[in-house]
CSV table of C-alpha atoms in Angstrom, one decimal:
chain,number,residue,atom,x,y,z
A,24,MET,CA,-120.1,-27.8,-62.8
A,25,LYS,CA,-121.9,-30.9,-61.7
A,26,LEU,CA,-119.6,-33.8,-60.6
A,27,GLN,CA,-121.2,-36.1,-63.1
A,28,SER,CA,-120.5,-33.7,-66.0
A,29,ALA,CA,-116.9,-33.1,-64.7
A,30,LEU,CA,-116.3,-36.9,-64.5
A,31,LYS,CA,-117.3,-37.2,-68.2
A,32,GLN,CA,-115.4,-34.2,-69.3
A,33,TYR,CA,-112.1,-34.9,-67.7
A,34,PHE,CA,-112.0,-38.7,-67.5
A,35,GLY,CA,-114.6,-39.9,-70.1
A,36,TYR,CA,-116.4,-42.0,-67.5
A,37,ASP,CA,-120.2,-42.1,-67.4
A,38,ALA,CA,-120.5,-43.2,-63.7
A,39,PHE,CA,-118.6,-43.1,-60.5
A,40,ARG,CA,-117.4,-46.3,-58.8
A,41,PRO,CA,-118.8,-47.0,-55.3
A,42,GLY,CA,-117.7,-44.4,-52.8
A,43,GLN,CA,-116.0,-42.0,-55.2
A,44,GLU,CA,-118.8,-39.4,-55.5
A,45,GLU,CA,-119.4,-39.3,-51.7
A,46,ILE,CA,-115.7,-38.8,-51.0
A,47,ILE,CA,-115.3,-36.1,-53.7
A,48,ARG,CA,-118.5,-34.2,-52.5
A,49,ASN,CA,-117.1,-34.0,-49.0
A,50,ILE,CA,-113.8,-32.8,-50.2
A,51,MET,CA,-115.5,-30.1,-52.3
A,52,ASP,CA,-117.4,-29.1,-49.2
A,53,GLY,CA,-114.1,-28.5,-47.4
A,54,LYS,CA,-114.2,-31.5,-45.1
A,55,ASP,CA,-111.3,-33.8,-44.2
A,56,VAL,CA,-111.9,-37.4,-45.5
A,57,VAL,CA,-110.5,-40.8,-44.6
A,58,ALA,CA,-111.2,-43.1,-47.6
A,59,ILE,CA,-110.5,-46.9,-47.4
A,60,LEU,CA,-111.0,-48.3,-50.9
A,61,PRO,CA,-109.8,-51.7,-52.1
A,62,THR,CA,-107.0,-52.0,-54.6
A,63,GLY,CA,-108.4,-51.2,-58.1
A,64,MET,CA,-111.4,-49.2,-56.9
A,65,GLY,CA,-110.1,-45.8,-58.2
A,66,LYS,CA,-108.6,-44.1,-55.2
A,67,SER,CA,-106.6,-41.6,-57.4
A,68,LEU,CA,-109.7,-40.2,-59.0
A,69,CYS,CA,-110.8,-39.0,-55.6
A,70,TYR,CA,-108.1,-36.3,-55.7
A,71,GLN,CA,-107.6,-36.0,-59.4
A,72,LEU,CA,-111.2,-34.8,-60.1
A,73,PRO,CA,-111.1,-32.1,-57.3
A,74,GLY,CA,-107.7,-31.1,-58.8
A,75,TYR,CA,-109.5,-30.1,-62.0
A,76,LEU,CA,-112.4,-28.4,-60.2
A,77,PHE,CA,-110.3,-26.4,-57.7
A,78,GLU,CA,-108.1,-23.5,-58.9
A,79,LYS,CA,-105.3,-24.1,-56.5
A,80,PRO,CA,-102.7,-26.9,-56.5
A,81,VAL,CA,-103.2,-30.4,-54.9
A,82,LEU,CA,-100.3,-31.8,-52.9
A,83,ILE,CA,-100.1,-35.6,-52.9
A,84,VAL,CA,-97.7,-37.1,-50.3
A,85,SER,CA,-96.6,-40.6,-51.5
A,86,PRO,CA,-94.3,-43.0,-49.6
A,87,LEU,CA,-92.9,-44.9,-52.6
A,88,LEU,CA,-90.9,-43.4,-55.5
A,89,SER,CA,-92.1,-46.1,-57.9
A,90,LEU,CA,-95.8,-45.4,-57.0
A,91,MET,CA,-95.3,-41.7,-57.3
A,92,GLN,CA,-93.6,-41.9,-60.7
A,93,ASP,CA,-96.4,-44.3,-61.9
A,94,GLN,CA,-99.1,-41.8,-60.9
A,95,VAL,CA,-97.2,-38.9,-62.6
A,96,ASP,CA,-96.8,-40.9,-65.8
A,97,GLN,CA,-100.5,-41.8,-65.8
A,98,LEU,CA,-101.5,-38.1,-65.5
A,99,LYS,CA,-99.1,-37.1,-68.3
A,100,GLN,CA,-100.6,-39.9,-70.5
A,101,MET,CA,-104.0,-38.3,-69.9
A,102,GLY,CA,-102.6,-35.1,-71.3
A,103,GLU,CA,-102.0,-33.3,-68.0
A,104,LYS,CA,-98.8,-31.2,-68.2
A,105,ARG,CA,-99.1,-29.3,-64.9
A,106,VAL,CA,-97.8,-32.2,-62.8
A,107,VAL,CA,-94.5,-32.6,-60.9
A,108,ALA,CA,-92.8,-35.1,-58.6
A,109,LEU,CA,-90.5,-33.8,-55.9
A,110,ASN,CA,-88.2,-36.7,-55.1
A,111,SER,CA,-84.6,-37.8,-55.0
A,112,PHE,CA,-84.6,-38.4,-58.8
A,113,LEU,CA,-84.5,-34.6,-59.5
A,114,THR,CA,-81.2,-32.9,-60.3
A,115,VAL,CA,-80.3,-29.7,-58.3
A,116,ASP,CA,-81.4,-27.5,-61.3
A,117,GLN,CA,-84.7,-29.5,-61.8
A,118,LYS,CA,-85.5,-29.1,-58.1
A,119,ARG,CA,-84.7,-25.4,-58.1
A,120,TYR,CA,-87.0,-24.9,-61.2
A,121,ALA,CA,-89.8,-27.0,-59.7
A,122,LEU,CA,-89.8,-25.1,-56.4
A,123,HIS,CA,-89.7,-21.7,-58.2
A,124,PHE,CA,-92.8,-22.5,-60.3
A,125,LEU,CA,-94.4,-24.8,-57.7
A,126,ASP,CA,-97.7,-22.9,-57.5
A,127,GLU,CA,-98.1,-23.2,-61.3
A,128,TYR,CA,-98.6,-26.9,-61.1
A,129,ARG,CA,-102.0,-28.6,-60.7
A,130,PHE,CA,-100.7,-31.8,-59.1
A,131,ILE,CA,-97.6,-31.8,-56.8
A,132,PHE,CA,-96.3,-35.2,-55.7
A,133,ALA,CA,-93.8,-35.3,-52.9
A,134,SER,CA,-92.2,-38.0,-50.8
A,135,PRO,CA,-92.4,-37.4,-47.0
A,136,GLU,CA,-88.6,-37.1,-46.8
A,137,MET,CA,-88.5,-34.4,-49.5
A,138,LEU,CA,-91.4,-32.6,-48.0
A,139,LEU,CA,-89.4,-32.2,-44.7
A,140,GLN,CA,-86.4,-30.6,-46.4
A,141,PRO,CA,-86.3,-27.0,-45.1
A,142,GLN,CA,-86.3,-25.4,-48.6
A,143,VAL,CA,-89.2,-27.6,-49.8
A,144,LYS,CA,-91.1,-27.3,-46.5
A,145,ALA,CA,-90.8,-23.5,-46.5
A,146,ARG,CA,-92.0,-23.3,-50.1
A,147,VAL,CA,-95.0,-25.5,-49.5
A,148,GLN,CA,-96.0,-23.6,-46.4
A,149,GLU,CA,-96.2,-20.3,-48.2
A,150,MET,CA,-98.5,-21.7,-50.9
A,151,GLU,CA,-102.3,-21.9,-51.0
A,152,LEU,CA,-103.2,-25.5,-51.6
A,153,SER,CA,-106.7,-26.7,-52.4
A,154,LEU,CA,-106.1,-30.2,-51.0
A,155,ILE,CA,-103.5,-32.3,-49.3
A,156,VAL,CA,-103.5,-36.1,-49.9
A,157,ALA,CA,-101.8,-38.7,-47.8
A,158,ASP,CA,-101.6,-41.6,-50.2
A,159,GLU,CA,-101.1,-45.1,-48.8
A,160,ALA,CA,-102.0,-43.6,-45.4
A,161,HIS,CA,-101.6,-46.8,-43.5
A,162,CYS,CA,-97.8,-46.0,-43.6
A,163,ILE,CA,-98.6,-43.2,-41.0
A,164,SER,CA,-99.5,-45.7,-38.4
A,165,GLN,CA,-96.9,-47.6,-36.3
A,166,TRP,CA,-99.4,-50.5,-36.3
A,167,GLY,CA,-99.6,-50.4,-40.1
A,168,PHE,CA,-98.0,-53.2,-42.1
A,169,ASP,CA,-95.7,-50.7,-44.0
A,170,PHE,CA,-94.8,-48.1,-41.3
A,171,ARG,CA,-92.8,-45.1,-42.4
A,172,PRO,CA,-91.6,-42.9,-39.5
A,173,ASP,CA,-91.0,-39.9,-41.8
A,174,TYR,CA,-94.7,-40.0,-42.6
A,175,LEU,CA,-95.6,-39.3,-39.0
A,176,ARG,CA,-94.1,-35.8,-39.4
A,177,ILE,CA,-96.6,-34.7,-42.1
A,178,GLY,CA,-98.7,-33.5,-39.3
A,179,GLU,CA,-96.0,-31.0,-38.3
A,180,ILE,CA,-96.2,-29.4,-41.8
A,181,LEU,CA,-100.0,-29.4,-41.9
A,182,SER,CA,-100.3,-27.6,-38.6
A,183,GLU,CA,-98.2,-24.7,-40.0
A,184,THR,CA,-99.8,-24.4,-43.5
A,185,ASN,CA,-102.8,-22.4,-44.6
A,186,ARG,CA,-104.7,-25.6,-44.0
A,187,PRO,CA,-106.8,-27.0,-46.8
A,188,PRO,CA,-108.9,-30.2,-46.5
A,189,ILE,CA,-107.0,-33.4,-46.0
A,190,LEU,CA,-107.7,-36.7,-47.8
A,191,ALA,CA,-106.2,-39.9,-46.4
A,192,LEU,CA,-106.2,-42.8,-48.8
A,193,SER,CA,-105.5,-46.5,-48.2
A,194,ALA,CA,-106.6,-49.9,-49.5
A,195,THR,CA,-106.8,-51.6,-46.1
A,196,ALA,CA,-106.9,-50.3,-42.5
A,197,THR,CA,-108.0,-51.7,-39.2
A,198,ASP,CA,-109.7,-49.5,-36.6
A,199,THR,CA,-106.4,-49.0,-34.8
A,200,VAL,CA,-104.7,-47.8,-37.9
A,201,LEU,CA,-107.7,-45.5,-38.8
A,202,GLU,CA,-107.4,-43.9,-35.3
A,203,ASP,CA,-103.6,-43.3,-35.9
A,204,ILE,CA,-104.2,-41.8,-39.3
A,205,GLN,CA,-106.8,-39.4,-38.0
A,206,SER,CA,-104.6,-38.4,-35.0
A,207,TYR,CA,-101.3,-37.9,-36.7
A,208,LEU,CA,-102.8,-35.9,-39.6
A,209,LYS,CA,-104.6,-33.7,-37.1
A,210,MET,CA,-107.8,-34.3,-39.0
A,211,LYS,CA,-110.9,-32.4,-38.0
A,212,SER,CA,-114.0,-34.6,-37.6
A,213,PRO,CA,-113.3,-36.3,-40.9
A,214,PHE,CA,-115.9,-38.0,-43.1
A,215,HIS,CA,-115.1,-41.7,-43.2
A,216,TYR,CA,-115.7,-43.9,-46.2
A,217,VAL,CA,-114.8,-47.5,-45.6
A,218,HIS,CA,-115.6,-49.8,-48.5
A,219,ALA,CA,-116.4,-53.5,-47.9
A,220,VAL,CA,-113.1,-55.4,-47.7
A,221,ASN,CA,-114.5,-58.5,-49.3
A,222,ARG,CA,-113.7,-59.1,-53.0
A,223,GLU,CA,-116.3,-61.6,-54.0
A,224,ASN,CA,-114.6,-62.5,-57.3
A,225,ILE,CA,-111.3,-63.5,-55.6
A,226,HIS,CA,-111.5,-67.1,-54.3
A,227,LEU,CA,-109.2,-68.0,-51.4
A,228,VAL,CA,-107.3,-71.3,-51.5
A,229,LYS,CA,-104.8,-72.6,-49.0
A,230,LYS,CA,-102.4,-75.5,-49.6
A,231,LEU,CA,-100.4,-77.3,-46.9
A,232,PHE,CA,-97.1,-79.0,-47.6
A,233,SER,CA,-94.8,-81.2,-45.5
A,234,GLU,CA,-91.5,-79.9,-47.1
A,235,ARG,CA,-90.6,-76.4,-48.5
A,236,GLU,CA,-89.3,-78.0,-51.7
A,237,GLU,CA,-92.7,-79.4,-52.4
A,238,LYS,CA,-94.1,-75.9,-52.5
A,239,ILE,CA,-91.7,-74.9,-55.3
A,240,GLU,CA,-92.5,-78.2,-57.2
A,241,TRP,CA,-96.2,-77.4,-56.9
A,242,ILE,CA,-95.8,-73.8,-58.1
A,243,ILE,CA,-93.8,-74.9,-61.2
A,244,GLU,CA,-96.3,-77.7,-62.1
A,245,HIS,CA,-99.4,-75.5,-61.4
A,246,VAL,CA,-98.1,-72.5,-63.4
A,247,LYS,CA,-97.0,-74.8,-66.3
A,248,ASN,CA,-100.6,-76.0,-66.6
A,249,THR,CA,-102.8,-73.0,-65.7
A,250,ALA,CA,-103.4,-69.7,-67.4
A,251,GLY,CA,-102.0,-66.4,-66.0
A,252,PRO,CA,-101.3,-63.6,-65.8
A,253,GLY,CA,-100.2,-64.1,-62.2
A,254,ILE,CA,-98.1,-62.9,-59.4
A,255,ILE,CA,-96.1,-65.1,-57.1
A,256,TYR,CA,-95.1,-63.4,-53.8
A,257,THR,CA,-92.1,-64.7,-51.9
A,258,GLN,CA,-90.1,-63.2,-49.0
A,259,SER,CA,-86.6,-63.1,-50.3
A,260,ARG,CA,-84.9,-61.7,-53.4
A,261,SER,CA,-82.8,-64.9,-53.9
A,262,LYS,CA,-86.0,-67.0,-53.9
A,263,ALA,CA,-87.7,-64.7,-56.4
A,264,GLU,CA,-84.8,-65.1,-58.7
A,265,ALA,CA,-84.6,-68.9,-58.3
A,266,ILE,CA,-88.3,-69.4,-58.9
A,267,SER,CA,-88.4,-67.2,-62.0
A,268,LEU,CA,-85.4,-69.0,-63.4
A,269,GLN,CA,-87.1,-72.4,-62.9
A,270,LEU,CA,-90.2,-71.0,-64.7
A,271,LEU,CA,-88.2,-69.7,-67.6
A,272,GLN,CA,-86.6,-73.2,-67.9
A,273,GLN,CA,-90.2,-74.5,-68.4
A,274,ASN,CA,-90.7,-72.0,-71.2
A,275,ILE,CA,-92.9,-69.8,-69.0
A,276,SER,CA,-92.4,-66.1,-69.6
A,277,ALA,CA,-91.6,-64.9,-66.0
A,278,ALA,CA,-89.3,-62.4,-64.3
A,279,ALA,CA,-88.2,-61.7,-60.8
A,280,TYR,CA,-89.1,-58.2,-59.3
A,281,HIS,CA,-87.6,-56.9,-56.2
A,282,ALA,CA,-85.8,-53.8,-54.7
A,283,GLY,CA,-82.4,-55.2,-55.5
A,284,LYS,CA,-82.9,-54.6,-59.2
A,285,GLU,CA,-82.0,-51.4,-60.9
A,286,ALA,CA,-84.9,-48.9,-61.2
A,287,GLN,CA,-84.9,-49.1,-65.0
A,288,ASP,CA,-85.0,-52.9,-65.0
A,289,ARG,CA,-87.9,-52.9,-62.5
A,290,GLN,CA,-89.7,-50.4,-64.7
A,291,PHE,CA,-89.1,-52.5,-67.9
A,292,ILE,CA,-90.3,-55.7,-66.2
A,293,GLN,CA,-93.4,-53.9,-64.9
A,294,GLN,CA,-94.1,-52.5,-68.4
A,295,GLN,CA,-93.7,-55.9,-70.0
A,296,PHE,CA,-96.1,-57.4,-67.5
A,297,LEU,CA,-98.7,-54.7,-68.1
A,298,ALA,CA,-98.4,-55.1,-71.8
A,299,GLY,CA,-99.0,-58.9,-71.6
A,300,HIS,CA,-95.5,-60.0,-72.7
A,301,LEU,CA,-94.8,-61.6,-69.3
A,302,GLU,CA,-97.2,-64.2,-67.9
A,303,TRP,CA,-95.8,-64.2,-64.4
A,304,ILE,CA,-94.0,-61.9,-62.0
A,305,VAL,CA,-92.2,-63.5,-59.0
A,306,ALA,CA,-91.9,-60.7,-56.5
A,307,THR,CA,-91.1,-59.5,-53.0
A,308,ASN,CA,-93.6,-57.0,-51.6
A,309,ALA,CA,-91.6,-54.3,-53.6
A,310,PHE,CA,-94.1,-55.1,-56.4
A,311,GLY,CA,-97.6,-53.9,-56.4
A,312,MET,CA,-98.3,-50.4,-55.3
A,313,GLY,CA,-99.4,-48.4,-58.3
A,314,VAL,CA,-99.5,-51.3,-60.7
A,315,HIS,CA,-102.8,-51.3,-62.6
A,316,LYS,CA,-103.3,-54.5,-64.4
A,317,GLU,CA,-106.9,-55.5,-64.8
A,318,ASN,CA,-106.7,-59.1,-65.8
A,319,VAL,CA,-104.4,-60.8,-63.2
A,320,ARG,CA,-106.0,-64.2,-62.7
A,321,GLN,CA,-103.9,-65.7,-59.9
A,322,VAL,CA,-101.9,-64.5,-56.9
A,323,ILE,CA,-99.7,-67.2,-55.2
A,324,HIS,CA,-98.1,-66.6,-51.8
A,325,GLU,CA,-95.2,-68.9,-51.7
A,326,THR,CA,-94.6,-68.0,-48.0
A,327,MET,CA,-97.1,-66.6,-45.6
A,328,PRO,CA,-97.4,-62.8,-45.3
A,329,ALA,CA,-96.7,-61.2,-41.9
A,330,THR,CA,-100.2,-59.6,-41.6
A,331,LEU,CA,-103.7,-60.0,-42.9
A,332,SER,CA,-103.5,-56.4,-44.1
A,333,ASN,CA,-100.5,-57.4,-46.2
A,334,TYR,CA,-102.4,-60.5,-47.5
A,335,MET,CA,-105.4,-58.5,-48.5
A,336,GLN,CA,-103.3,-55.7,-50.1
A,337,GLU,CA,-101.4,-58.3,-52.2
A,338,ILE,CA,-104.3,-60.6,-53.3
A,339,GLY,CA,-106.1,-57.4,-54.2
A,340,ARG,CA,-103.9,-57.2,-57.3
A,341,ALA,CA,-106.0,-60.0,-58.8
A,342,GLY,CA,-109.4,-59.8,-60.6
A,343,ARG,CA,-109.7,-56.0,-61.0
A,344,ASP,CA,-111.7,-56.7,-64.1
A,345,GLY,CA,-114.4,-58.3,-61.9
A,346,LYS,CA,-113.9,-61.7,-63.4
A,347,LYS,CA,-113.0,-64.8,-61.4
A,348,ALA,CA,-109.5,-64.9,-59.8
A,349,VAL,CA,-107.8,-67.1,-57.3
A,350,ALA,CA,-105.5,-66.4,-54.4
A,351,PHE,CA,-103.3,-69.4,-53.3
A,352,LEU,CA,-101.7,-69.3,-49.8
A,353,LEU,CA,-99.0,-72.0,-49.5
A,354,TYR,CA,-97.8,-73.2,-46.0
A,355,CYS,CA,-95.2,-75.5,-44.6
A,356,GLU,CA,-94.8,-76.1,-40.9
A,357,GLY,CA,-92.4,-73.5,-39.5
A,358,ASP,CA,-93.2,-70.8,-42.1
A,359,GLU,CA,-94.5,-68.6,-39.3
A,360,GLN,CA,-91.0,-68.3,-37.8
A,361,PHE,CA,-89.7,-66.7,-41.0
A,362,ALA,CA,-92.8,-64.4,-41.1
A,363,LYS,CA,-92.0,-63.3,-37.5
A,364,PHE,CA,-88.4,-62.6,-38.5
A,365,ILE,CA,-89.6,-60.5,-41.5
A,366,ALA,CA,-92.1,-58.7,-39.4
A,367,SER,CA,-89.6,-57.6,-36.7
A,368,GLU,CA,-86.5,-57.3,-39.0
A,369,ASP,CA,-86.6,-53.5,-39.1
A,370,LEU,CA,-87.7,-52.9,-35.5
A,371,PRO,CA,-84.9,-51.4,-33.4
A,372,LYS,CA,-83.5,-53.7,-30.7
A,373,ASN,CA,-82.4,-52.6,-27.3
A,374,ILE,CA,-78.8,-52.7,-28.4
A,375,HIS,CA,-79.7,-50.2,-31.2
A,376,VAL,CA,-81.3,-47.8,-28.8
A,377,ASP,CA,-78.3,-47.9,-26.4
A,378,ARG,CA,-75.9,-47.4,-29.2
A,379,PHE,CA,-77.8,-44.5,-30.7
A,380,THR,CA,-78.1,-42.7,-27.3
A,381,GLU,CA,-74.4,-43.4,-26.6
A,382,VAL,CA,-73.3,-41.8,-29.9
A,383,ILE,CA,-75.5,-38.7,-29.2
A,384,ALA,CA,-74.1,-38.4,-25.6
A,385,THR,CA,-70.5,-38.4,-26.9
A,386,GLY,CA,-71.3,-35.6,-29.4
A,387,GLU,CA,-70.8,-37.7,-32.5
A,388,GLN,CA,-73.1,-37.5,-35.5
A,389,PRO,CA,-75.7,-40.4,-35.4
A,390,GLN,CA,-75.3,-40.8,-39.2
A,391,SER,CA,-72.0,-42.5,-38.4
A,392,LEU,CA,-74.0,-45.5,-37.3
A,393,LEU,CA,-75.3,-45.8,-40.9
A,394,ALA,CA,-71.9,-45.3,-42.4
A,395,ASN,CA,-70.4,-48.0,-40.1
A,396,GLY,CA,-73.2,-50.5,-41.0
A,397,GLU,CA,-74.3,-50.7,-37.3
A,398,MET,CA,-78.0,-50.4,-38.2
A,399,SER,CA,-80.2,-50.3,-41.3
A,400,GLU,CA,-81.6,-47.1,-42.6
A,401,VAL,CA,-85.1,-48.0,-41.5
A,402,VAL,CA,-83.9,-48.7,-37.9
A,403,PHE,CA,-82.0,-45.4,-38.0
A,404,ARG,CA,-85.1,-43.4,-39.1
A,405,VAL,CA,-87.3,-45.0,-36.5
A,406,LEU,CA,-84.9,-44.2,-33.7
A,407,SER,CA,-84.3,-40.6,-35.1
A,408,TYR,CA,-88.0,-40.0,-34.8
A,409,TRP,CA,-88.8,-41.5,-31.4
A,410,LEU,CA,-85.6,-40.7,-29.5
A,411,ALA,CA,-86.3,-37.0,-30.3
A,412,ARG,CA,-89.6,-37.4,-28.5
A,413,GLU,CA,-89.2,-40.0,-25.8
A,414,SER,CA,-86.6,-41.4,-23.4
A,415,ALA,CA,-84.5,-44.4,-24.3
A,416,GLU,CA,-86.5,-46.6,-21.9
A,417,GLU,CA,-89.8,-45.4,-23.3
A,418,VAL,CA,-88.6,-46.2,-26.8
A,419,LYS,CA,-87.5,-49.7,-25.7
A,420,SER,CA,-90.9,-50.3,-24.2
A,421,ARG,CA,-92.6,-49.0,-27.4
A,422,MET,CA,-90.6,-51.3,-29.6
A,423,MET,CA,-91.2,-54.3,-27.4
A,424,ASN,CA,-95.0,-53.6,-27.5
A,425,LEU,CA,-94.8,-53.2,-31.3
A,426,GLN,CA,-92.9,-56.5,-31.6
A,427,ILE,CA,-95.6,-58.3,-29.5
A,428,LYS,CA,-98.3,-56.8,-31.7
A,429,LYS,CA,-96.5,-57.9,-34.9
A,430,TYR,CA,-96.1,-61.4,-33.6
A,431,GLU,CA,-99.8,-61.5,-32.8
A,432,GLU,CA,-100.5,-60.4,-36.4
A,433,VAL,CA,-98.5,-63.4,-37.7
A,434,GLN,CA,-100.5,-65.7,-35.4
A,435,LEU,CA,-103.7,-64.4,-37.1
A,436,VAL,CA,-102.4,-65.3,-40.5
A,437,LEU,CA,-101.5,-68.8,-39.1
A,438,LYS,CA,-105.0,-69.1,-37.8
A,439,LEU,CA,-106.3,-68.3,-41.3
A,440,ILE,CA,-104.2,-71.2,-42.6
A,441,LYS,CA,-104.8,-73.8,-39.8
A,442,HIS,CA,-108.4,-73.2,-38.7
A,443,SER,CA,-111.4,-74.7,-40.4
A,444,ASP,CA,-113.5,-71.5,-40.2
A,445,CYS,CA,-114.4,-69.8,-43.5
A,446,MET,CA,-111.2,-68.0,-44.6
A,447,ARG,CA,-113.2,-65.1,-46.1
A,448,LYS,CA,-115.1,-64.6,-42.8
A,449,GLN,CA,-111.9,-64.5,-40.8
A,450,VAL,CA,-110.3,-61.9,-43.0
A,451,VAL,CA,-113.4,-59.7,-43.2
A,452,GLN,CA,-113.9,-59.8,-39.4
A,453,TYR,CA,-110.3,-58.8,-38.9
A,454,PHE,CA,-111.2,-55.5,-40.5
A,455,GLY,CA,-114.3,-55.1,-38.3
A,456,GLN,CA,-116.8,-56.1,-41.0
A,457,GLN,CA,-119.2,-58.9,-41.6
A,458,LEU,CA,-120.1,-61.0,-44.6
A,459,THR,CA,-123.5,-60.2,-46.0
A,460,LYS,CA,-124.0,-63.5,-47.9
A,461,GLN,CA,-122.6,-67.0,-48.5
A,462,GLN,CA,-120.8,-67.3,-51.8
A,463,GLU,CA,-121.0,-70.2,-54.2
A,464,TYR,CA,-117.3,-70.2,-54.7
A,465,CYS,CA,-115.7,-69.0,-51.5
A,466,CYS,CA,-112.6,-70.7,-50.0
A,467,SER,CA,-110.9,-74.0,-49.2
A,468,ASN,CA,-112.7,-74.3,-45.9
A,469,CYS,CA,-116.1,-73.9,-47.6
A,470,GLY,CA,-115.3,-76.3,-50.4
A,471,ILE,CA,-114.0,-75.2,-53.7
A,472,GLU,CA,-113.1,-76.8,-57.0
A,473,ILE,CA,-110.0,-75.2,-58.4
A,474,SER,CA,-110.5,-76.6,-61.9
A,475,GLU,CA,-113.6,-74.5,-62.2
A,476,LEU,CA,-111.8,-71.3,-61.3
A,477,VAL,CA,-108.6,-71.4,-63.3
A,478,GLU,CA,-108.3,-72.0,-67.1
A,479,GLU,CA,-105.8,-74.3,-68.8
A,480,ARG,CA,-102.7,-72.6,-70.2
A,481,ASP,CA,-102.8,-72.1,-73.9
A,482,ILE,CA,-99.3,-73.1,-75.0
A,483,SER,CA,-99.6,-71.6,-78.5
A,484,LYS,CA,-100.3,-68.1,-77.2
A,485,THR,CA,-97.6,-68.3,-74.4
A,486,MET,CA,-94.9,-69.4,-76.9
A,487,ILE,CA,-95.5,-66.2,-78.9
A,488,LYS,CA,-95.2,-64.1,-75.6
A,489,MET,CA,-92.1,-66.0,-74.7
A,490,THR,CA,-90.4,-65.3,-78.0
A,491,ASN,CA,-91.3,-61.6,-77.6
A,492,TRP,CA,-89.9,-61.5,-74.1
A,493,GLN,CA,-86.7,-63.3,-75.0
A,494,HIS,CA,-86.1,-60.9,-77.9
A,495,ARG,CA,-86.5,-57.9,-75.7
A,496,LEU,CA,-84.3,-59.4,-73.0
A,497,LYS,CA,-81.5,-60.1,-75.5
A,498,LYS,CA,-81.7,-56.5,-76.7
A,499,ILE,CA,-81.3,-55.3,-73.1
A,500,LEU,CA,-78.3,-57.5,-72.5
A,501,LEU,CA,-76.7,-56.2,-75.8
A,502,ILE,CA,-77.3,-52.6,-74.7
A,503,ASN,CA,-75.8,-53.1,-71.2
A,504,SER,CA,-72.8,-55.2,-72.4
């Protein structure tokens, strides 16, 4: 079957988006592929269409449970029944059933942690797969902005399987991250598709403040007078809750979204935002992956992100419909210190390395360090991986180099804020690309009129949304009381 006909038959689309056809043709030819496609450019179709054309199952390794569930739900809504997610949400009986019938599924989603469990690993290795997909593949790289140590071990499984083609997918990746992806996945002369990182319809605006309180005041006033939908990114859960409360007090339908909320509450908020009942989400970076809302008009960074990759990933939630959208980056002197703290928060310190090796030397179980609260789960996982492969001194050196690199990344974001060079040019060059033309509406440094980019808020429409949202919220509170 021709790819064009298959696209129409299985998805109802008349044409591929840029890059999709090239990527799929190389997969169908049995080649490994690294595909860097911006948020909203249809990465999932690059493995879904081959899944319908191949007779054997496709394994998708996904780092986030929420992202995995979202992708499973989307496939089921399309009428696909042969899809399963292997994750911690499964009961013992559900997991046993899924593993027994695993080769009957067309799409198998699994977290890296689940894939490494002996029972699951053995079952996967005895299967014939048509394709293995590493979704959000930047998580494989220690230099990536969302490093997951368990993801590094996917290569161990791949080397032992009846190896099918591998597809590595990400929205953003620097050359260093691309090298890591290719190396850790043991890819064989992969075909590379790297889409232009520039999103012409997203206009970049920076705003500088002398006091942090002024940023919040500006956000409230701005949101009160301009049209959403929009996402406000902040670095802490408490600040997300505080800002969303202030917006609600101004009769703006808003909700906080972060990892501290129950999974069902996060899912409900996400659904309400997608349905248009919520104007604004105030979120930590827990929000975003797998969220497909076409008409987000504004993204506001209340505090500076720790990397330019983070920044591009998050502003990429805006303007997926191709219409004008604006990304606001707010800054107050000293914000970079908090960004450095966030960037290195989950990096093991020397004291963690010493304590970990001390516990192992005494014959204790390292898990006791988690139970005692001596280190976070992320620190524990990073040390578990590296101390099994390197000496304590080598790990300390590695972590020091990584911290230096992360601080350098923060400085690049600070340069974006403080320098007078075109913001778009700075971001594009960070990813090793060049701008092909000068845009009419570009960024703060090139001159931009915000009033021409954002619409005024229609109070009559938003009041109806507010009433709907409040009604649903009251129902939840009654159910949970």
